[in-house]
Short mmCIF file of C-alpha atoms in Angstrom, two decimals:
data_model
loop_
_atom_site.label_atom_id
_atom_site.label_comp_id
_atom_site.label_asym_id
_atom_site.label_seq_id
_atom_site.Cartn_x
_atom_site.Cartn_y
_atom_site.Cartn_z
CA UNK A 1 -20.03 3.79 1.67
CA UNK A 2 -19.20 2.51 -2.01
CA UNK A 3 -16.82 0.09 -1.69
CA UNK A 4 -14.54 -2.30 -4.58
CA UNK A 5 -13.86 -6.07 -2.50
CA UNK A 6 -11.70 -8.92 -3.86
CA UNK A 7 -11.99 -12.32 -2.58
CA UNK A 8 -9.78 -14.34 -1.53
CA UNK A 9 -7.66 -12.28 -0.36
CA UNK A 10 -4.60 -14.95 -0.25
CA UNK A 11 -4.83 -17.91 -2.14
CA UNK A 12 -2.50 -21.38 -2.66
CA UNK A 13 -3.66 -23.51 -5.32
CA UNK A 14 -1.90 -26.09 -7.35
CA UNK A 15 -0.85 -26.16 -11.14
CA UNK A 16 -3.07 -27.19 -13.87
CA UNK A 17 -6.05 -26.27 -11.08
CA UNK A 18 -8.95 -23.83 -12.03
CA UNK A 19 -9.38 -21.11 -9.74
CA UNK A 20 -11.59 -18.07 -10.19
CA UNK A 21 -11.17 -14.73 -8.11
CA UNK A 22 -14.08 -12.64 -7.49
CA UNK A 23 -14.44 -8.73 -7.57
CA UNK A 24 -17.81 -6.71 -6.51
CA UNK A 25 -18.17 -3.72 -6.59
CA UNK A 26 -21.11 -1.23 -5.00
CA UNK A 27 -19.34 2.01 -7.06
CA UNK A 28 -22.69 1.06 -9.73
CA UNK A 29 -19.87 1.30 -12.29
CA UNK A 30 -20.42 0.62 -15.75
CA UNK A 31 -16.44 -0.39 -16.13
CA UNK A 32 -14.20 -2.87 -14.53
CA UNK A 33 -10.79 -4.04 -15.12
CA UNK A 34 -8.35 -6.72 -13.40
CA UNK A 35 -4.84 -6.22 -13.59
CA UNK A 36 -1.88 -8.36 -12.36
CA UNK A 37 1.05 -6.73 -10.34
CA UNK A 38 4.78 -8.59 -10.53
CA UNK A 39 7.59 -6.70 -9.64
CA UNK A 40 9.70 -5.23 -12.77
CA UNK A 41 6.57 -5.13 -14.67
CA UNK A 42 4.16 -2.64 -12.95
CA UNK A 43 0.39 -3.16 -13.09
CA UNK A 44 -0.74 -4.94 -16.80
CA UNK A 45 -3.98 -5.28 -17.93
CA UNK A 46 -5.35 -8.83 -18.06
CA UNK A 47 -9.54 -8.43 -19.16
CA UNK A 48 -11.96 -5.28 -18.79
CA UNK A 49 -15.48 -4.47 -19.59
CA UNK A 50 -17.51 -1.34 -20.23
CA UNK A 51 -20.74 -2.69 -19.00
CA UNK A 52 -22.87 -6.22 -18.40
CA UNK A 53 -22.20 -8.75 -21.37
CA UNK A 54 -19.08 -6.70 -22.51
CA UNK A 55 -15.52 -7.89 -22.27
CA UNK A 56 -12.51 -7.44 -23.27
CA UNK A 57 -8.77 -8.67 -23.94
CA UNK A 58 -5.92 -6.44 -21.97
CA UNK A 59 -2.43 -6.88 -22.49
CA UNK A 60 -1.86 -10.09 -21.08
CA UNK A 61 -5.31 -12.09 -21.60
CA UNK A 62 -3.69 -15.78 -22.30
CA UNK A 63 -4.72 -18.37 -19.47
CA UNK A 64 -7.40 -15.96 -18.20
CA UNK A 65 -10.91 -15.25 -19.03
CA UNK A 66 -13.88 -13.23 -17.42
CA UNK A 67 -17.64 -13.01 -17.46
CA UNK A 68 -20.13 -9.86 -16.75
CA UNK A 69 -23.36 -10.77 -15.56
CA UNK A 70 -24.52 -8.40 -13.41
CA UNK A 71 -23.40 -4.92 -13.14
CA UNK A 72 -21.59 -5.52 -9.54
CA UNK A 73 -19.43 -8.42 -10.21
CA UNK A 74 -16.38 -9.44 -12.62
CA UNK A 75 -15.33 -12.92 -11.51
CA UNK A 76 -11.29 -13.83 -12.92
CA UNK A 77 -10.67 -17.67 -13.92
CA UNK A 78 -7.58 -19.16 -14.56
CA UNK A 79 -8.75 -21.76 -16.18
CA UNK A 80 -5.54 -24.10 -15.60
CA UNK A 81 -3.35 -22.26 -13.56
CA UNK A 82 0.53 -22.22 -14.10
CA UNK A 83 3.32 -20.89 -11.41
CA UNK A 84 3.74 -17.78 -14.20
CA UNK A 85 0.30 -16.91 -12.91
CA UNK A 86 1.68 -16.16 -9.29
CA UNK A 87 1.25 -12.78 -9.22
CA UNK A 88 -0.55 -10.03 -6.62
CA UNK A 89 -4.49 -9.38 -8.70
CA UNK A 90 -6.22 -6.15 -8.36
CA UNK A 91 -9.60 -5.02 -9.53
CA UNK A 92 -10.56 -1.84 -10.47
CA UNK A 93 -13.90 -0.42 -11.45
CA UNK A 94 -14.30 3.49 -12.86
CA UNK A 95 -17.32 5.69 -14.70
CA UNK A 96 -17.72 5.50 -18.22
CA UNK A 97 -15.95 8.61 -18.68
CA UNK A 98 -12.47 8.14 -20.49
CA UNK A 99 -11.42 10.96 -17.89
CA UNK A 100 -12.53 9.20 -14.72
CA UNK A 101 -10.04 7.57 -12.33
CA UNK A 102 -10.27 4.19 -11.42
CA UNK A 103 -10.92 2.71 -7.36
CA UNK A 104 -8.82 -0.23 -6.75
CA UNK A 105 -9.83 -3.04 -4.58
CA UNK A 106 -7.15 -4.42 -2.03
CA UNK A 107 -5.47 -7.35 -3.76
CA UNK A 108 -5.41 -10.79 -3.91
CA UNK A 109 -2.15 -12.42 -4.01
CA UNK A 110 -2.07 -15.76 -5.62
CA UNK A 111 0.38 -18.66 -5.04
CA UNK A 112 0.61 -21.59 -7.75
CA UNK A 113 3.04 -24.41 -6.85
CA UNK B 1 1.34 2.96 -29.45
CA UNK B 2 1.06 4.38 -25.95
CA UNK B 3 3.55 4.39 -23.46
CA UNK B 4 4.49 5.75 -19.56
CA UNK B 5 8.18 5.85 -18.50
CA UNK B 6 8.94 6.25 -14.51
CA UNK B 7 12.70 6.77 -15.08
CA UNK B 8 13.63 6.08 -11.51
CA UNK B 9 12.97 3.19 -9.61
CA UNK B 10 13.35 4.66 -6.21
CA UNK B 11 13.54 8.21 -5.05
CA UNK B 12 14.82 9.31 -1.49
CA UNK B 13 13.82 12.67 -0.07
CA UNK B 14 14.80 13.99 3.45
CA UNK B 15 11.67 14.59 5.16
CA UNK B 16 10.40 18.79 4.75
CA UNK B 17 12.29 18.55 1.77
CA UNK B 18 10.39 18.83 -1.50
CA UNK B 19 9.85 15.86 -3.92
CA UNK B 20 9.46 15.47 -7.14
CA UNK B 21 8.72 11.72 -8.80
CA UNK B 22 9.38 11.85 -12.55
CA UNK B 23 6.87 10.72 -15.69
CA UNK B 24 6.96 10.85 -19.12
CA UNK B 25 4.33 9.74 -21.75
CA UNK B 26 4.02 8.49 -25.43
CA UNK B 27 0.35 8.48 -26.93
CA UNK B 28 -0.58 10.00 -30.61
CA UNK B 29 -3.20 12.15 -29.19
CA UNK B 30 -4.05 14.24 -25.95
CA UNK B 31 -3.69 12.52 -22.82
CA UNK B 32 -5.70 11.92 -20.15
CA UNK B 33 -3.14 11.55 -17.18
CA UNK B 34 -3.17 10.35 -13.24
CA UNK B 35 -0.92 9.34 -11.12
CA UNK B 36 -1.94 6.87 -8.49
CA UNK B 37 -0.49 5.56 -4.47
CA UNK B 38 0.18 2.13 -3.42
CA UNK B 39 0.64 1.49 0.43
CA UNK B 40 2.20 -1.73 1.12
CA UNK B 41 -0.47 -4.79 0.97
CA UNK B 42 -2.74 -2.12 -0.48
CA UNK B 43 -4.82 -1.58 -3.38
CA UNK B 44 -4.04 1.52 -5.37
CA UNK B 45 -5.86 4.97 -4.56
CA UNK B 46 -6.13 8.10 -6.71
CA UNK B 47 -4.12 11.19 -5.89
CA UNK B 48 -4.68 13.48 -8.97
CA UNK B 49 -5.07 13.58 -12.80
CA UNK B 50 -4.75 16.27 -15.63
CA UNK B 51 -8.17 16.21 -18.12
CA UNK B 52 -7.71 19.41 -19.53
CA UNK B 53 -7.04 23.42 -18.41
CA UNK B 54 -4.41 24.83 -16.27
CA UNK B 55 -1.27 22.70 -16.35
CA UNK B 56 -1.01 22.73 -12.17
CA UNK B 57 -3.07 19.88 -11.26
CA UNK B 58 -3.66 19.68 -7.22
CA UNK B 59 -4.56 16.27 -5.50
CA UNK B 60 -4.62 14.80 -2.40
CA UNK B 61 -2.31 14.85 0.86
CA UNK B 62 -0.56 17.95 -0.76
CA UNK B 63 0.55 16.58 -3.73
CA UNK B 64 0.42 18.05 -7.02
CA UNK B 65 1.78 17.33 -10.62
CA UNK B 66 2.73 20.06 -14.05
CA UNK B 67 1.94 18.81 -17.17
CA UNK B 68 4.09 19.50 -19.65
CA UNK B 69 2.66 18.80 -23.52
CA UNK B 70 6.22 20.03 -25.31
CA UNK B 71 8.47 18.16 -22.79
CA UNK B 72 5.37 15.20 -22.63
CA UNK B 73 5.99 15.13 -18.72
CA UNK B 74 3.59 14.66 -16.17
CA UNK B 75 5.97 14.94 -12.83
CA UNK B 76 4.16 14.57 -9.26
CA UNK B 77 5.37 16.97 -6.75
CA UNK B 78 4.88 18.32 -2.71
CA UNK B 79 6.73 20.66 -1.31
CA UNK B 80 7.23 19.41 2.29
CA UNK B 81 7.79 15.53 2.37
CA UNK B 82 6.48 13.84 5.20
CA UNK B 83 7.65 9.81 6.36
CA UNK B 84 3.91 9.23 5.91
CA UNK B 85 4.54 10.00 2.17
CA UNK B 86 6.88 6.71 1.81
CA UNK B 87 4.92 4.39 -0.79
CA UNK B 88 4.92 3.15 -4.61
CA UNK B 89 3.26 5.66 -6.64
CA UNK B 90 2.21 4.92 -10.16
CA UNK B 91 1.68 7.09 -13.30
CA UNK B 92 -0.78 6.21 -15.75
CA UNK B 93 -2.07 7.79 -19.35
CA UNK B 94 -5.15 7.10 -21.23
CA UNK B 95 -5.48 8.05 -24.67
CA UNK B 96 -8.53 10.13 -25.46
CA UNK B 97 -8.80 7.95 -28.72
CA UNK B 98 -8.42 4.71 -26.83
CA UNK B 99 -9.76 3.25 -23.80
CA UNK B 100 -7.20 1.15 -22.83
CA UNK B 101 -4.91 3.08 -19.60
CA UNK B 102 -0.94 2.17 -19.25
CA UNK B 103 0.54 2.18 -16.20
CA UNK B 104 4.01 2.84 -15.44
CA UNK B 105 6.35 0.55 -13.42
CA UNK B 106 6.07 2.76 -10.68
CA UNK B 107 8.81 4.35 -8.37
CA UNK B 108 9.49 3.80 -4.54
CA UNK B 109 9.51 6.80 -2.49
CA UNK B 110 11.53 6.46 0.90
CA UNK B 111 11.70 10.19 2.82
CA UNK B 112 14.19 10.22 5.15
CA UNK B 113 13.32 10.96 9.45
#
């Protein structure tokens, strides 16, 4: 079966570190998106892309940056991570239809101290 | 710019009761709408979304949702709660103009043994 994975799936790091989160996906989906989940604040939209070499800013881009090379994968770096970054990260991929709903992977909650 | 308001932060339903979990919406065109589930230490999974036609949009596990265009609602409903239905669920509109999706804050659903 098609399946969306995130790895780690827990993960302590310390501030000022660079730490990058993976997310593959076997959907063969032409979009992906990674979101960040705090409590108050629902799910915001950190980077997406519509398809390999493509990506974009979401909401709340600063600190974070992504890179498409393949059509499976959509690796998240922090590239100097700060304790605002401690947050719960989910990927999501979806067709390239504006209509189509999007298939979340499980999480991965990240601690900066 | 687009918007999604969940005006209640937690609902609590007897269970066999029926349910209703509120949405509203801001965009400047038509909507695409969904609403989404979130089990605890879970990604998010699909339950429904409105594209276009009739107005009753069914889903999974029983649930289905009205949209409204003149009130700009989107409200989730079941007739018959069941303790299995306790989780966050999350409404979300896309623009048909714009790519980006907005998520709501989401709203904890507790039904009651």
């Amino acid at each position: 079966d098609a399946e969306i994975t995130q790895s780690p799936r827990h993960k302590i790091t310390e501030t000022g570190r660079q730490v990058t989160l993976a997310c593959h996906q076997t959907w063969n989906h032409n979009n992906m998106f990674w979101y960040r989940q705090d409590l108050g604040h629902g799910l915001r939209l950190i980077h997406y892309s519509y398809g390999v070499q493509d990506t974009n800013k979401g909401e709340v881009s600063d600190g974070y940056s992504v890179s498409r090379s393949n059509t499976e994968d959509l690796p998240l770096t922090l590239e100097s991570a700060a304790s605002s970054q401690t947050s719960v990260y989910f990927c999501a991929s979806s067709e390239s239809s504006s209509g189509s709903e999007q298939y979340f992977g499980p999480g991965t909650r990240l601690t900066v101290t | 710019a687009q918007s999604v308001a969940q005006p209640e932060d937690q609902v609590n339903v007897a269970e066999g009761n029926p349910l209703t979990v509120k949405c509203t919406y801001s965009v400047s065109g038509n909507p695409y709408l969904f609403w989404y589930v979130q089990y605890p230490n879970r990604g998010l999974q699909f339950l429904l979304k409105y594209i276009t036609g009739d107005n009753l949009v069914k889903g999974s596990y029983g649930f289905e949702a009205e949209f409204n265009k003149s009130q700009t609602s989107f409200h989730l409903k079941k007739p018959s709660a069941l303790v299995s239905d306790s989780a966050l669920y999350f409404c979300a509109v896309r623009d048909r103009r714009d790519d980006k999706i907005i998520f709501g804050k989401g709203t904890r659903l507790h039904i009651l043994p």
